[in-house]
C-alpha positions as a Python dict, from the first residue, in 0.01 Angstrom:
ca = {
    (1, 'M'): (0, 0, 0),
    (2, 'N'): (326, 189, 48),
    (3, 'K'): (446, 177, -322),
    (4, 'V'): (113, 287, -465),
    (5, 'I'): (97, 583, -243),
    (6, 'K'): (399, 656, -386),
    (7, 'L'): (312, 544, -771),
    (8, 'T'): (-11, 800, -719),
    (9, 'K'): (228, 1083, -595),
    (10, 'I'): (418, 1053, -897),
    (11, 'F'): (168, 1012, -1123),
    (12, 'L'): (0, 1309, -994),
    (13, 'K'): (296, 1539, -985),
    (14, 'N'): (365, 1455, -1306),
    (15, 'S'): (-5, 1529, -1371),
    (16, 'F'): (6, 1874, -1274),
    (17, 'S'): (372, 1984, -1243),
    (18, 'N'): (468, 2252, -1406),
    (19, 'M'): (59, 2327, -1415),
    (20, 'D'): (147, 2665, -1359),
    (21, 'A'): (355, 2756, -1652),
    (22, 'R'): (159, 2545, -1894),
    (23, 'M'): (-123, 2768, -1737),
    (24, 'G'): (43, 3069, -1805),
    (25, 'I'): (100, 3171, -1411),
    (26, 'S'): (404, 3193, -1312),
    (27, 'T'): (522, 2963, -981),
    (28, 'K'): (664, 3241, -802),
    (29, 'S'): (366, 3506, -878),
    (30, 'K'): (159, 3524, -566),
    (31, 'S'): (-137, 3640, -787),
    (32, 'K'): (-169, 3277, -844),
    (33, 'I'): (-359, 3174, -552),
    (34, 'I'): (-576, 3522, -643),
    (35, 'I'): (-635, 3394, -966),
    (36, 'Y'): (-725, 3018, -842),
    (37, 'G'): (-939, 3166, -560),
    (38, 'L'): (-1145, 3442, -792),
    (39, 'L'): (-1214, 3095, -1057),
    (40, 'F'): (-1344, 2898, -767),
    (41, 'L'): (-1558, 3147, -632),
    (42, 'Y'): (-1704, 3190, -964),
    (43, 'F'): (-1809, 2843, -1078),
    (44, 'A'): (-1882, 2831, -722),
    (45, 'G'): (-2092, 3126, -696),
    (46, 'L'): (-2254, 3047, -1019),
    (47, 'I'): (-2359, 2683, -886),
    (48, 'I'): (-2531, 2837, -588),
    (49, 'F'): (-2681, 3069, -776),
    (50, 'L'): (-2880, 2842, -1012),
    (51, 'G'): (-2842, 2566, -727),
    (52, 'Y'): (-3063, 2776, -489),
    (53, 'N'): (-3308, 2930, -755),
    (54, 'L'): (-3390, 2584, -874),
    (55, 'L'): (-3388, 2432, -467),
    (56, 'D'): (-3627, 2722, -386),
    (57, 'G'): (-3871, 2654, -657),
    (58, 'L'): (-3873, 2302, -538),
    (59, 'I'): (-3915, 2383, -174),
    (60, 'A'): (-4251, 2580, -245),
    (61, 'I'): (-4442, 2280, -423),
    (62, 'H'): (-4327, 2052, -204),
    (63, 'Q'): (-4057, 1872, -415),
    (64, 'E'): (-3758, 1949, -262),
    (65, 'T'): (-3638, 1567, -285),
    (66, 'I'): (-3633, 1582, -632),
    (67, 'F'): (-3302, 1805, -597),
    (68, 'V'): (-3124, 1541, -422),
    (69, 'G'): (-3183, 1287, -707),
    (70, 'M'): (-3069, 1553, -974),
    (71, 'V'): (-2720, 1640, -802),
    (72, 'L'): (-2673, 1256, -713),
    (73, 'F'): (-2755, 1194, -1086),
    (74, 'M'): (-2515, 1476, -1249),
    (75, 'I'): (-2278, 1338, -977),
    (76, 'F'): (-2246, 1037, -1151),
    (77, 'G'): (-2320, 1132, -1492),
    (78, 'L'): (-2037, 1388, -1484),
    (79, 'A'): (-1788, 1118, -1335),
    (80, 'T'): (-1917, 884, -1603),
    (81, 'V'): (-1849, 1133, -1896),
    (82, 'Q'): (-1534, 1269, -1729),
    (83, 'T'): (-1389, 916, -1713),
    (84, 'I'): (-1440, 859, -2066),
    (85, 'F'): (-1241, 1146, -2169),
    (86, 'S'): (-978, 1117, -1921),
    (87, 'S'): (-935, 741, -1872),
    (88, 'I'): (-782, 639, -2228),
    (89, 'N'): (-549, 908, -2169),
    (90, 'I'): (-436, 879, -1787),
    (91, 'L'): (-413, 457, -1848),
    (92, 'Y'): (-210, 468, -2154),
    (93, 'F'): (-92, 813, -2357),
    (94, 'T'): (98, 922, -2018),
    (95, 'K'): (499, 913, -2167),
    (96, 'D'): (582, 771, -1806),
    (97, 'S'): (445, 416, -1900),
    (98, 'E'): (756, 293, -2087),
    (99, 'Y'): (963, 383, -1789),
    (100, 'L'): (715, 169, -1575),
    (101, 'L'): (711, -177, -1726),
    (102, 'P'): (1118, -263, -1673),
    (103, 'L'): (1037, -142, -1243),
    (104, 'P'): (1007, -388, -1035),
    (105, 'L'): (630, -322, -1005),
    (106, 'K'): (363, -570, -927),
    (107, 'P'): (73, -492, -1203),
    (108, 'Y'): (-202, -400, -952),
    (109, 'Q'): (25, -138, -805),
    (110, 'I'): (37, 41, -1113),
    (111, 'I'): (-352, 27, -1201),
    (112, 'L'): (-425, 118, -867),
    (113, 'A'): (-186, 379, -861),
    (114, 'R'): (-320, 497, -1220),
    (115, 'T'): (-732, 492, -1062),
    (116, 'N'): (-639, 716, -784),
    (117, 'V'): (-491, 954, -1018),
    (118, 'M'): (-860, 956, -1202),
    (119, 'L'): (-1057, 946, -888),
    (120, 'I'): (-881, 1231, -725),
    (121, 'A'): (-980, 1444, -1066),
    (122, 'E'): (-1317, 1324, -1012),
    (123, 'Y'): (-1331, 1469, -704),
    (124, 'L'): (-1213, 1811, -755),
    (125, 'I'): (-1479, 1872, -1019),
    (126, 'I'): (-1756, 1692, -802),
    (127, 'F'): (-1698, 1888, -529),
    (128, 'L'): (-1809, 2174, -690),
    (129, 'V'): (-2132, 1993, -857),
    (130, 'G'): (-2176, 1783, -589),
    (131, 'F'): (-2086, 1855, -250),
    (132, 'I'): (-2177, 2253, -229),
    (133, 'P'): (-2555, 2179, -370),
    (134, 'L'): (-2578, 1912, -134),
    (135, 'V'): (-2430, 2108, 152),
    (136, 'M'): (-2658, 2409, 18),
    (137, 'Y'): (-2991, 2175, 65),
    (138, 'G'): (-2952, 2060, 389),
    (139, 'I'): (-2896, 2417, 487),
    (140, 'L'): (-3231, 2542, 341),
    (141, 'T'): (-3448, 2214, 452),
    (142, 'G'): (-3282, 2240, 783),
    (143, 'A'): (-3124, 1865, 762),
    (144, 'G'): (-2970, 1694, 1109),
    (145, 'I'): (-2664, 1520, 1121),
    (146, 'I'): (-2734, 1211, 981),
    (147, 'Y'): (-2799, 1392, 635),
    (148, 'Y'): (-2489, 1566, 652),
    (149, 'L'): (-2257, 1229, 756),
    (150, 'T'): (-2435, 1041, 500),
    (151, 'M'): (-2357, 1302, 226),
    (152, 'I'): (-2004, 1277, 274),
    (153, 'F'): (-2032, 918, 200),
    (154, 'A'): (-2266, 993, -56),
    (155, 'V'): (-1976, 1249, -241),
    (156, 'I'): (-1713, 1003, -180),
    (157, 'L'): (-1889, 655, -274),
    (158, 'L'): (-2081, 796, -562),
    (159, 'P'): (-1808, 855, -815),
    (160, 'I'): (-1602, 510, -756),
    (161, 'L'): (-1882, 287, -990),
    (162, 'P'): (-1844, 430, -1279),
    (163, 'V'): (-1475, 525, -1306),
    (164, 'L'): (-1414, 118, -1299),
    (165, 'L'): (-1698, 38, -1516),
    (166, 'I'): (-1536, 327, -1814),
    (167, 'S'): (-1204, 204, -1722),
    (168, 'M'): (-1260, -177, -1721),
    (169, 'L'): (-1419, -77, -2096),
    (170, 'V'): (-1092, 90, -2186),
    (171, 'M'): (-882, -197, -2088),
    (172, 'F'): (-1107, -449, -2284),
    (173, 'I'): (-1090, -243, -2604),
    (174, 'M'): (-684, -143, -2567),
    (175, 'S'): (-669, -501, -2558),
    (176, 'F'): (-696, -526, -2895),
    (177, 'A'): (-418, -289, -2972),
    (178, 'K'): (-119, -496, -3070),
    (179, 'L'): (-341, -681, -3332),
    (180, 'T'): (-364, -305, -3554),
    (181, 'K'): (-72, -223, -3767),
    (182, 'N'): (-187, 166, -3744),
    (183, 'R'): (-148, 272, -3320),
    (184, 'N'): (-353, 576, -3439),
    (185, 'K'): (-638, 489, -3603),
    (186, 'F'): (-659, 257, -3353),
    (187, 'Q'): (-667, 450, -3045),
    (188, 'L'): (-923, 693, -3264),
    (189, 'F'): (-1148, 390, -3295),
    (190, 'A'): (-1134, 290, -2948),
    (191, 'M'): (-1232, 618, -2832),
    (192, 'L'): (-1544, 634, -3067),
    (193, 'L'): (-1651, 322, -2968),
    (194, 'I'): (-1619, 391, -2573),
    (195, 'L'): (-1882, 666, -2713),
    (196, 'A'): (-2091, 454, -2915),
    (197, 'I'): (-2108, 240, -2599),
    (198, 'I'): (-2212, 463, -2354),
    (199, 'M'): (-2487, 642, -2579),
    (200, 'A'): (-2648, 344, -2633),
    (201, 'I'): (-2649, 234, -2284),
    (202, 'S'): (-2793, 568, -2227),
    (203, 'I'): (-3060, 552, -2495),
    (204, 'S'): (-3193, 222, -2332),
    (205, 'T'): (-3193, 302, -2000),
    (206, 'S'): (-3344, 686, -2076),
    (207, 'G'): (-3707, 563, -2118),
    (208, 'M'): (-3749, 523, -1760),
    (209, 'K'): (-4031, 280, -1647),
    (210, 'Q'): (-4246, 368, -1992),
    (211, 'D'): (-4520, 133, -1922),
    (212, 'L'): (-4662, 376, -1669),
    (213, 'T'): (-4992, 549, -1795),
    (214, 'N'): (-5023, 911, -1741),
    (215, 'E'): (-5217, 890, -1466),
    (216, 'E'): (-4981, 711, -1244),
    (217, 'M'): (-4719, 906, -1345),
    (218, 'A'): (-4932, 1197, -1255),
    (219, 'Q'): (-4975, 1039, -914),
    (220, 'M'): (-4602, 954, -862),
    (221, 'V'): (-4531, 1311, -989),
    (222, 'V'): (-4747, 1507, -708),
    (223, 'Q'): (-4602, 1287, -400),
    (224, 'A'): (-4309, 1428, -258),
    (225, 'N'): (-4042, 1124, -388),
    (226, 'G'): (-4240, 1089, -694),
    (227, 'M'): (-3997, 1196, -903),
    (228, 'I'): (-3696, 1006, -751),
    (229, 'E'): (-3926, 692, -775),
    (230, 'L'): (-3931, 763, -1174),
    (231, 'V'): (-3554, 770, -1229),
    (232, 'K'): (-3420, 542, -932),
    (233, 'G'): (-3384, 155, -1004),
    (234, 'Y'): (-3115, 133, -1315),
    (235, 'V'): (-2825, 236, -1112),
    (236, 'P'): (-2802, 59, -724),
    (237, 'T'): (-2544, 310, -584),
    (238, 'V'): (-2753, 620, -718),
    (239, 'D'): (-3082, 440, -597),
    (240, 'Y'): (-2946, 325, -231),
    (241, 'L'): (-2803, 693, -170),
    (242, 'M'): (-3145, 872, -252),
    (243, 'E'): (-3291, 694, 10),
    (244, 'A'): (-3009, 704, 237),
    (245, 'L'): (-3024, 1131, 173),
    (246, 'T'): (-3408, 1147, 221),
    (247, 'T'): (-3480, 930, 483),
    (248, 'N'): (-3543, 1096, 874),
    (249, 'S'): (-3397, 736, 994),
    (250, 'L'): (-3058, 672, 1129),
    (251, 'F'): (-3053, 286, 1028),
    (252, 'T'): (-3177, 342, 719),
    (253, 'A'): (-2921, 536, 599),
    (254, 'I'): (-2648, 349, 756),
    (255, 'V'): (-2825, 54, 591),
    (256, 'E'): (-2841, 216, 211),
    (257, 'V'): (-2427, 331, 275),
    (258, 'L'): (-2392, -21, 373),
    (259, 'K'): (-2527, -178, 47),
    (260, 'T'): (-2374, 130, -133),
    (261, 'L'): (-2077, -4, 25),
    (262, 'G'): (-2079, -357, -72),
    (263, 'I'): (-2119, -312, -443),
    (264, 'T'): (-1867, -20, -473),
    (265, 'I'): (-1626, -294, -280),
    (266, 'I'): (-1751, -612, -537),
    (267, 'G'): (-1728, -348, -839),
    (268, 'F'): (-1361, -263, -706),
    (269, 'I'): (-1286, -650, -689),
    (270, 'V'): (-1414, -743, -1025),
    (271, 'Y'): (-1200, -444, -1149),
    (272, 'M'): (-882, -533, -984),
    (273, 'L'): (-909, -897, -1119),
    (274, 'I'): (-1009, -861, -1454),
    (275, 'A'): (-741, -526, -1514),
    (276, 'Q'): (-441, -742, -1428),
    (277, 'K'): (-532, -997, -1698),
    (278, 'I'): (-568, -725, -1958),
    (279, 'Y'): (-468, -440, -1871),
    (280, 'F'): (-100, -476, -1968),
    (281, 'K'): (-183, -656, -2322),
    (282, 'G'): (-329, -275, -2421),
    (283, 'L'): (-18, -112, -2231),
    (284, 'V'): (211, -319, -2440),
    (285, 'G'): (46, -289, -2750),
    (286, 'N'): (37, 82, -2720),
    (287, 'L'): (364, 116, -2672),
    (288, 'F'): (523, -129, -2912),
    (289, 'G'): (254, -275, -3114),
    (290, 'G'): (187, -164, -3481),
    (291, 'G'): (325, 180, -3554),
    (292, 'A'): (234, 439, -3835),
    (293, 'S'): (111, 295, -4140),
    (294, 'S'): (376, 276, -4458),
    (295, 'S'): (298, 600, -4647),
    (296, 'N'): (386, 433, -5005),
    (297, 'K'): (96, 680, -5117),
    (298, 'E'): (207, 858, -5511),
    (299, 'I'): (166, 1219, -5507),
    (300, 'N'): (-62, 1410, -5653),
    (301, 'Q'): (150, 1695, -5834),
    (302, 'K'): (-129, 1812, -6000),
    (303, 'E'): (-349, 1826, -5726),
    (304, 'Y'): (-64, 2014, -5519),
    (305, 'R'): (-2, 2273, -5769),
    (306, 'N'): (-384, 2382, -5819),
    (307, 'S'): (-452, 2401, -5464),
    (308, 'K'): (-515, 2698, -5299),
    (309, 'L'): (-337, 2832, -4984),
    (310, 'Y'): (-621, 2873, -4780),
    (311, 'K'): (-729, 2527, -4846),
    (312, 'S'): (-406, 2351, -4768),
    (313, 'Y'): (-334, 2526, -4452),
    (314, 'V'): (-759, 2485, -4326),
    (315, 'G'): (-715, 2149, -4433),
    (316, 'K'): (-388, 2117, -4218),
    (317, 'E'): (-548, 2201, -3921),
    (318, 'F'): (-848, 1947, -3971),
    (319, 'K'): (-597, 1669, -4068),
    (320, 'N'): (-384, 1745, -3741),
    (321, 'M'): (-652, 1739, -3543),
    (322, 'A'): (-813, 1434, -3723),
    (323, 'R'): (-498, 1221, -3689),
    (324, 'N'): (-445, 1316, -3304),
    (325, 'P'): (-687, 1121, -3096),
    (326, 'V'): (-648, 1370, -2799),
    (327, 'F'): (-690, 1683, -3026),
    (328, 'L'): (-1000, 1509, -3187),
    (329, 'M'): (-1144, 1385, -2844),
    (330, 'Q'): (-1112, 1713, -2672),
    (331, 'C'): (-1131, 1979, -2971),
    (332, 'L'): (-1340, 1846, -3278),
    (333, 'I'): (-1586, 1582, -3122),
    (334, 'P'): (-1720, 1754, -2823),
    (335, 'A'): (-1875, 2022, -3029),
    (336, 'V'): (-2076, 1744, -3265),
    (337, 'L'): (-2113, 1557, -2984),
    (338, 'I'): (-2242, 1730, -2696),
    (339, 'P'): (-2525, 1881, -2921),
    (340, 'I'): (-2626, 1545, -3050),
    (341, 'I'): (-2593, 1398, -2701),
    (342, 'M'): (-2830, 1706, -2584),
    (343, 'V'): (-3090, 1584, -2862),
    (344, 'V'): (-3076, 1216, -2800),
    (345, 'V'): (-3144, 1270, -2439),
    (346, 'V'): (-3454, 1536, -2480),
    (347, 'F'): (-3601, 1283, -2736),
    (348, 'A'): (-3526, 956, -2580),
    (349, 'G'): (-3692, 1080, -2284),
    (350, 'F'): (-4040, 1029, -2448),
    (351, 'N'): (-4222, 788, -2422),
    (352, 'S'): (-4166, 508, -2701),
    (353, 'D'): (-4514, 606, -2875),
    (354, 'G'): (-4439, 968, -2928),
    (355, 'M'): (-4694, 1109, -2690),
    (356, 'G'): (-4474, 1286, -2482),
    (357, 'L'): (-4315, 1485, -2822),
    (358, 'E'): (-4648, 1531, -2941),
    (359, 'Q'): (-4811, 1712, -2651),
    (360, 'I'): (-4476, 1962, -2644),
    (361, 'T'): (-4550, 2005, -2988),
    (362, 'Q'): (-4933, 2079, -2907),
    (363, 'M'): (-4833, 2286, -2658),
    (364, 'A'): (-4595, 2481, -2869),
    (365, 'Q'): (-4861, 2543, -3128),
    (366, 'Q'): (-5044, 2723, -2841),
    (367, 'M'): (-4845, 2956, -2749),
    (368, 'P'): (-4607, 3268, -2944),
    (369, 'T'): (-4295, 3084, -3012),
    (370, 'N'): (-4199, 3350, -3262),
    (371, 'T'): (-4068, 3591, -2992),
    (372, 'F'): (-3773, 3770, -2896),
    (373, 'F'): (-3790, 3576, -2574),
    (374, 'I'): (-3768, 3215, -2766),
    (375, 'A'): (-3509, 3367, -2996),
    (376, 'C'): (-3286, 3458, -2729),
    (377, 'I'): (-3318, 3118, -2534),
    (378, 'I'): (-3214, 2969, -2863),
    (379, 'L'): (-2926, 3195, -2882),
    (380, 'G'): (-2826, 3102, -2533),
    (381, 'V'): (-2821, 2726, -2555),
    (382, 'I'): (-2579, 2780, -2857),
    (383, 'Q'): (-2402, 2995, -2620),
    (384, 'F'): (-2391, 2711, -2422),
    (385, 'F'): (-2277, 2418, -2669),
    (386, 'T'): (-1957, 2670, -2737),
    (387, 'M'): (-1831, 2643, -2453),
    (388, 'F'): (-1697, 2312, -2542),
    (389, 'I'): (-1528, 2442, -2886),
    (390, 'Y'): (-1176, 2456, -2836),
    (391, 'V'): (-1020, 2425, -3158),
    (392, 'S'): (-960, 2837, -3158),
    (393, 'I'): (-812, 2857, -2814),
    (394, 'T'): (-541, 2597, -2915),
    (395, 'A'): (-489, 2659, -3221),
    (396, 'V'): (-118, 2805, -3195),
    (397, 'S'): (-43, 2600, -2907),
    (398, 'R'): (-134, 2242, -3060),
    (399, 'D'): (154, 2343, -3262),
    (400, 'G'): (398, 2283, -2981),
    (401, 'E'): (753, 2422, -3059),
    (402, 'N'): (687, 2393, -3416),
    (403, 'A'): (473, 2687, -3423),
    (404, 'V'): (783, 2897, -3488),
    (405, 'F'): (777, 2830, -3864),
    (406, 'M'): (446, 3070, -3859),
    (407, 'K'): (735, 3318, -3865),
    (408, 'Y'): (910, 3158, -4146),
    (409, 'I'): (682, 3043, -4396),
    (410, 'P'): (565, 3362, -4689),
    (411, 'V'): (250, 3384, -4542),
    (412, 'S'): (103, 3658, -4355),
    (413, 'L'): (115, 3599, -3985),
    (414, 'Y'): (-274, 3765, -3981),
    (415, 'K'): (-343, 3535, -4273),
    (416, 'Q'): (-233, 3212, -4084),
    (417, 'Y'): (-398, 3355, -3768),
    (418, 'I'): (-749, 3360, -4002),
    (419, 'Y'): (-651, 3004, -4146),
    (420, 'K'): (-633, 2831, -3820),
    (421, 'I'): (-977, 3008, -3676),
    (422, 'I'): (-1153, 2876, -3968),
    (423, 'P'): (-1217, 2496, -3857),
    (424, 'N'): (-1328, 2673, -3503),
    (425, 'I'): (-1591, 2885, -3686),
    (426, 'I'): (-1726, 2501, -3898),
    (427, 'M'): (-1775, 2347, -3580),
    (428, 'N'): (-1998, 2632, -3473),
    (429, 'I'): (-2161, 2635, -3789),
    (430, 'V'): (-2289, 2258, -3700),
    (431, 'T'): (-2370, 2355, -3343),
    (432, 'I'): (-2581, 2587, -3475),
    (433, 'L'): (-2737, 2403, -3700),
    (434, 'V'): (-2771, 2117, -3472),
    (435, 'T'): (-2950, 2341, -3260),
    (436, 'L'): (-3162, 2542, -3504),
    (437, 'G'): (-3285, 2211, -3641),
    (438, 'M'): (-3404, 2024, -3258),
    (439, 'A'): (-3587, 2416, -3201),
    (440, 'E'): (-3735, 2405, -3554),
    (441, 'Y'): (-3881, 2059, -3473),
    (442, 'L'): (-4023, 2152, -3129),
    (443, 'L'): (-4153, 2509, -3203),
    (444, 'N'): (-4190, 2521, -3566),
    (445, 'L'): (-4050, 2865, -3632),
    (446, 'P'): (-4088, 3073, -3937),
    (447, 'V'): (-3763, 3032, -4167),
    (448, 'I'): (-3694, 3371, -4175),
    (449, 'T'): (-3670, 3363, -3805),
    (450, 'L'): (-3445, 3034, -3862),
    (451, 'I'): (-3201, 3258, -4090),
    (452, 'A'): (-3179, 3553, -3891),
    (453, 'L'): (-3072, 3353, -3594),
    (454, 'F'): (-2816, 3173, -3791),
    (455, 'V'): (-2649, 3491, -3917),
    (456, 'V'): (-2630, 3606, -3587),
    (457, 'A'): (-2503, 3302, -3404),
    (458, 'T'): (-2239, 3272, -3668),
    (459, 'I'): (-2122, 3605, -3598),
    (460, 'M'): (-2086, 3556, -3228),
    (461, 'G'): (-1882, 3233, -3337),
    (462, 'I'): (-1660, 3458, -3553),
    (463, 'L'): (-1619, 3673, -3286),
    (464, 'Q'): (-1583, 3344, -2988),
    (465, 'S'): (-1315, 3228, -3268),
    (466, 'I'): (-1113, 3529, -3329),
    (467, 'A'): (-1119, 3622, -2935),
    (468, 'M'): (-980, 3268, -2838),
    (469, 'I'): (-721, 3315, -3079),
    (470, 'I'): (-591, 3621, -2991),
    (471, 'V'): (-603, 3477, -2610),
    (472, 'D'): (-387, 3185, -2714),
    (473, 'L'): (-127, 3382, -2879),
    (474, 'K'): (-132, 3622, -2567),
    (475, 'R'): (-80, 3277, -2397),
    (476, 'P'): (67, 2985, -2596),
    (477, 'K'): (135, 2673, -2433),
    (478, 'L'): (402, 2561, -2684),
    (479, 'N'): (683, 2371, -2433),
    (480, 'W'): (411, 2065, -2373),
    (481, 'D'): (519, 1657, -2326),
    (482, 'S'): (172, 1556, -2426),
    (483, 'E'): (-112, 1642, -2574),
    (484, 'Y'): (-302, 1578, -2331),
    (485, 'A'): (-190, 1917, -2136),
    (486, 'V'): (-257, 2114, -2431),
    (487, 'A'): (-644, 1986, -2454),
    (488, 'K'): (-709, 1970, -2080),
    (489, 'Q'): (-424, 2139, -1843),
    (490, 'N'): (-471, 2448, -1987),
    (491, 'L'): (-613, 2774, -1796),
    (492, 'N'): (-716, 2874, -2115),
    (493, 'L'): (-984, 2638, -2184),
    (494, 'V'): (-1203, 2909, -1879),
    (495, 'F'): (-1189, 3119, -2144),
    (496, 'P'): (-1434, 2998, -2400),
    (497, 'V'): (-1692, 2946, -2085),
    (498, 'L'): (-1620, 3331, -1947),
    (499, 'L'): (-1721, 3431, -2305),
    (500, 'S'): (-2021, 3214, -2363),
    (501, 'M'): (-2136, 3317, -1985),
    (502, 'I'): (-2125, 3708, -2086),
    (503, 'N'): (-2271, 3655, -2445),
    (504, 'I'): (-2595, 3443, -2226),
    (505, 'A'): (-2569, 3772, -1943),
    (506, 'I'): (-2619, 3981, -2270),
    (507, 'L'): (-2887, 3816, -2381),
    (508, 'V'): (-3072, 3798, -2058),
    (509, 'G'): (-3018, 4183, -2031),
    (510, 'F'): (-3168, 4251, -2400),
    (511, 'V'): (-3465, 4041, -2290),
    (512, 'Y'): (-3517, 4221, -1980),
    (513, 'L'): (-3466, 4559, -2179),
    (514, 'L'): (-3663, 4492, -2480),
    (515, 'K'): (-3902, 4212, -2371),
    (516, 'D'): (-4217, 4311, -2591),
    (517, 'I'): (-3976, 4440, -2888),
    (518, 'N'): (-4028, 4246, -3236),
    (519, 'V'): (-3850, 3960, -3278),
    (520, 'Y'): (-3673, 4086, -3567),
    (521, 'I'): (-3604, 4412, -3428),
    (522, 'G'): (-3450, 4263, -3145),
    (523, 'V'): (-3265, 3986, -3325),
    (524, 'G'): (-3152, 4263, -3585),
    (525, 'I'): (-2999, 4471, -3276),
    (526, 'L'): (-2806, 4226, -3148),
    (527, 'G'): (-2687, 4133, -3484),
    (528, 'I'): (-2528, 4505, -3499),
    (529, 'L'): (-2394, 4479, -3182),
    (530, 'Y'): (-2181, 4176, -3230),
    (531, 'V'): (-2085, 4260, -3602),
    (532, 'M'): (-1908, 4575, -3426),
    (533, 'A'): (-1757, 4390, -3186),
    (534, 'T'): (-1634, 4136, -3406),
    (535, 'F'): (-1503, 4434, -3634),
    (536, 'I'): (-1338, 4602, -3340),
    (537, 'T'): (-1193, 4270, -3213),
    (538, 'N'): (-1061, 4143, -3607),
    (539, 'K'): (-904, 4475, -3622),
    (540, 'Y'): (-707, 4456, -3321),
    (541, 'L'): (-588, 4106, -3424),
    (542, 'Y'): (-496, 4246, -3777),
    (543, 'N'): (-288, 4546, -3634),
    (544, 'K'): (-129, 4335, -3355),
    (545, 'Q'): (-48, 4036, -3580),
    (546, 'Y'): (322, 4073, -3536),
    (547, 'E'): (327, 4191, -3105),
    (548, 'L'): (87, 3879, -3074),
    (549, 'A'): (356, 3645, -3231),
    (550, 'E'): (637, 3769, -2992),
    (551, 'K'): (537, 3503, -2773),
    (552, 'I'): (607, 3203, -3059),
    (553, 'I'): (971, 3072, -2982),
}
């Protein structure tokens, strides 16, 4: 166990070493504590604000127990999603793996240490989205000491099972890595297969208890624990912890926590038994099996001679991301996957006979939907999705030490900046089209409104793309030892979130100030505002193109 603890510390140090430098914060600067503190307070304040308003409304209708169920499912879902995107990197793509194999370490020691790193990373995030809301629930409902003790066990135990299950799935798929001749393509295939399996499981279990009649469902919803009864049962640990947190009986709370602990221990034992059999097959296969495919392709000189500069440059950006599994999963796929997941969740949640969707459509037809309020909601949803588009914010950093060649090729820096943000704009447009398609299906908006929203959302996307590459130029991460450091261990990724939150706040302000305005006039005003902001930002990028490149060395 002592070796496991030491290994965990080493892995954590490797994962978070030079974190300040990677994030653009000097380790000698005392301001880093202030920066981290402000970020923590910002996100904690946002969660408290949203959670308080939701919980206050639920308390008013005596449905406060719904809040506990929502938070627990949020913890479980977040742990699942986070593990999907991080497990394959932590388990297989770290550069220290090749140095571990010759050492006198047992397989279970390495596996335990890797798993500990994933769990610690989960707890850092879950503290914000799980612990804080549950504490707020206890304060507002006047819960006793039993609740708080149970809450601590719930936050600790709940993320473990999804981490173990996803990690086992990753190990099983990666155990075939040695059989492939092209390692990069197999890594990409493994990531996509994991996502497909998780989405299939989510869809198959999302129609919870669909055999309920409308009368039975209505009776359950009006009860205090009605919504919890609708969702629990598919995930045993969530089911037990819901009961433990919503009961007033100490005996019941202890029994439910012990059930959760028992299932977690069994899952851990199974995980270790399976992992010791298959983990090193995938690790060795990933490190030494296969390789890049041979490139005996004939060069089409005519294609290169007639190729336009912008096409070649933009194509190069897309190819670099597509060929690198980490960049693909962290920069390109979320822009497409997250809106699609939201669509799947929304539609899969309806009854299989489509009655739920029909009822919503009928409600939409009976209320005015072509309003400025609805338009701002749609734009706000698009802005929420753009938080996860990291193409422009990593445009320069992804090149690493090779970014210096930008200064030597016979193309102006400004043009290169624009070429680098075009993929970000394209991914924005994909997100916009998915969102508008869902809005049209549900609300049946006029074509003119959809076109207007598309234009304004695209302008906002261009503004985001330009602003984010300016941030990346001012704070480039060129000296990285793994692609994972650029895509995840990078404080710059906070800036798309901040900009999206600012845009959402602007939309809320416009709704409040211009709530009765005509939809086209309101959207037009928004369009003019963002055209001006985009023009100013682009002008700054053009005028400062050489100064912005000073840190590319």
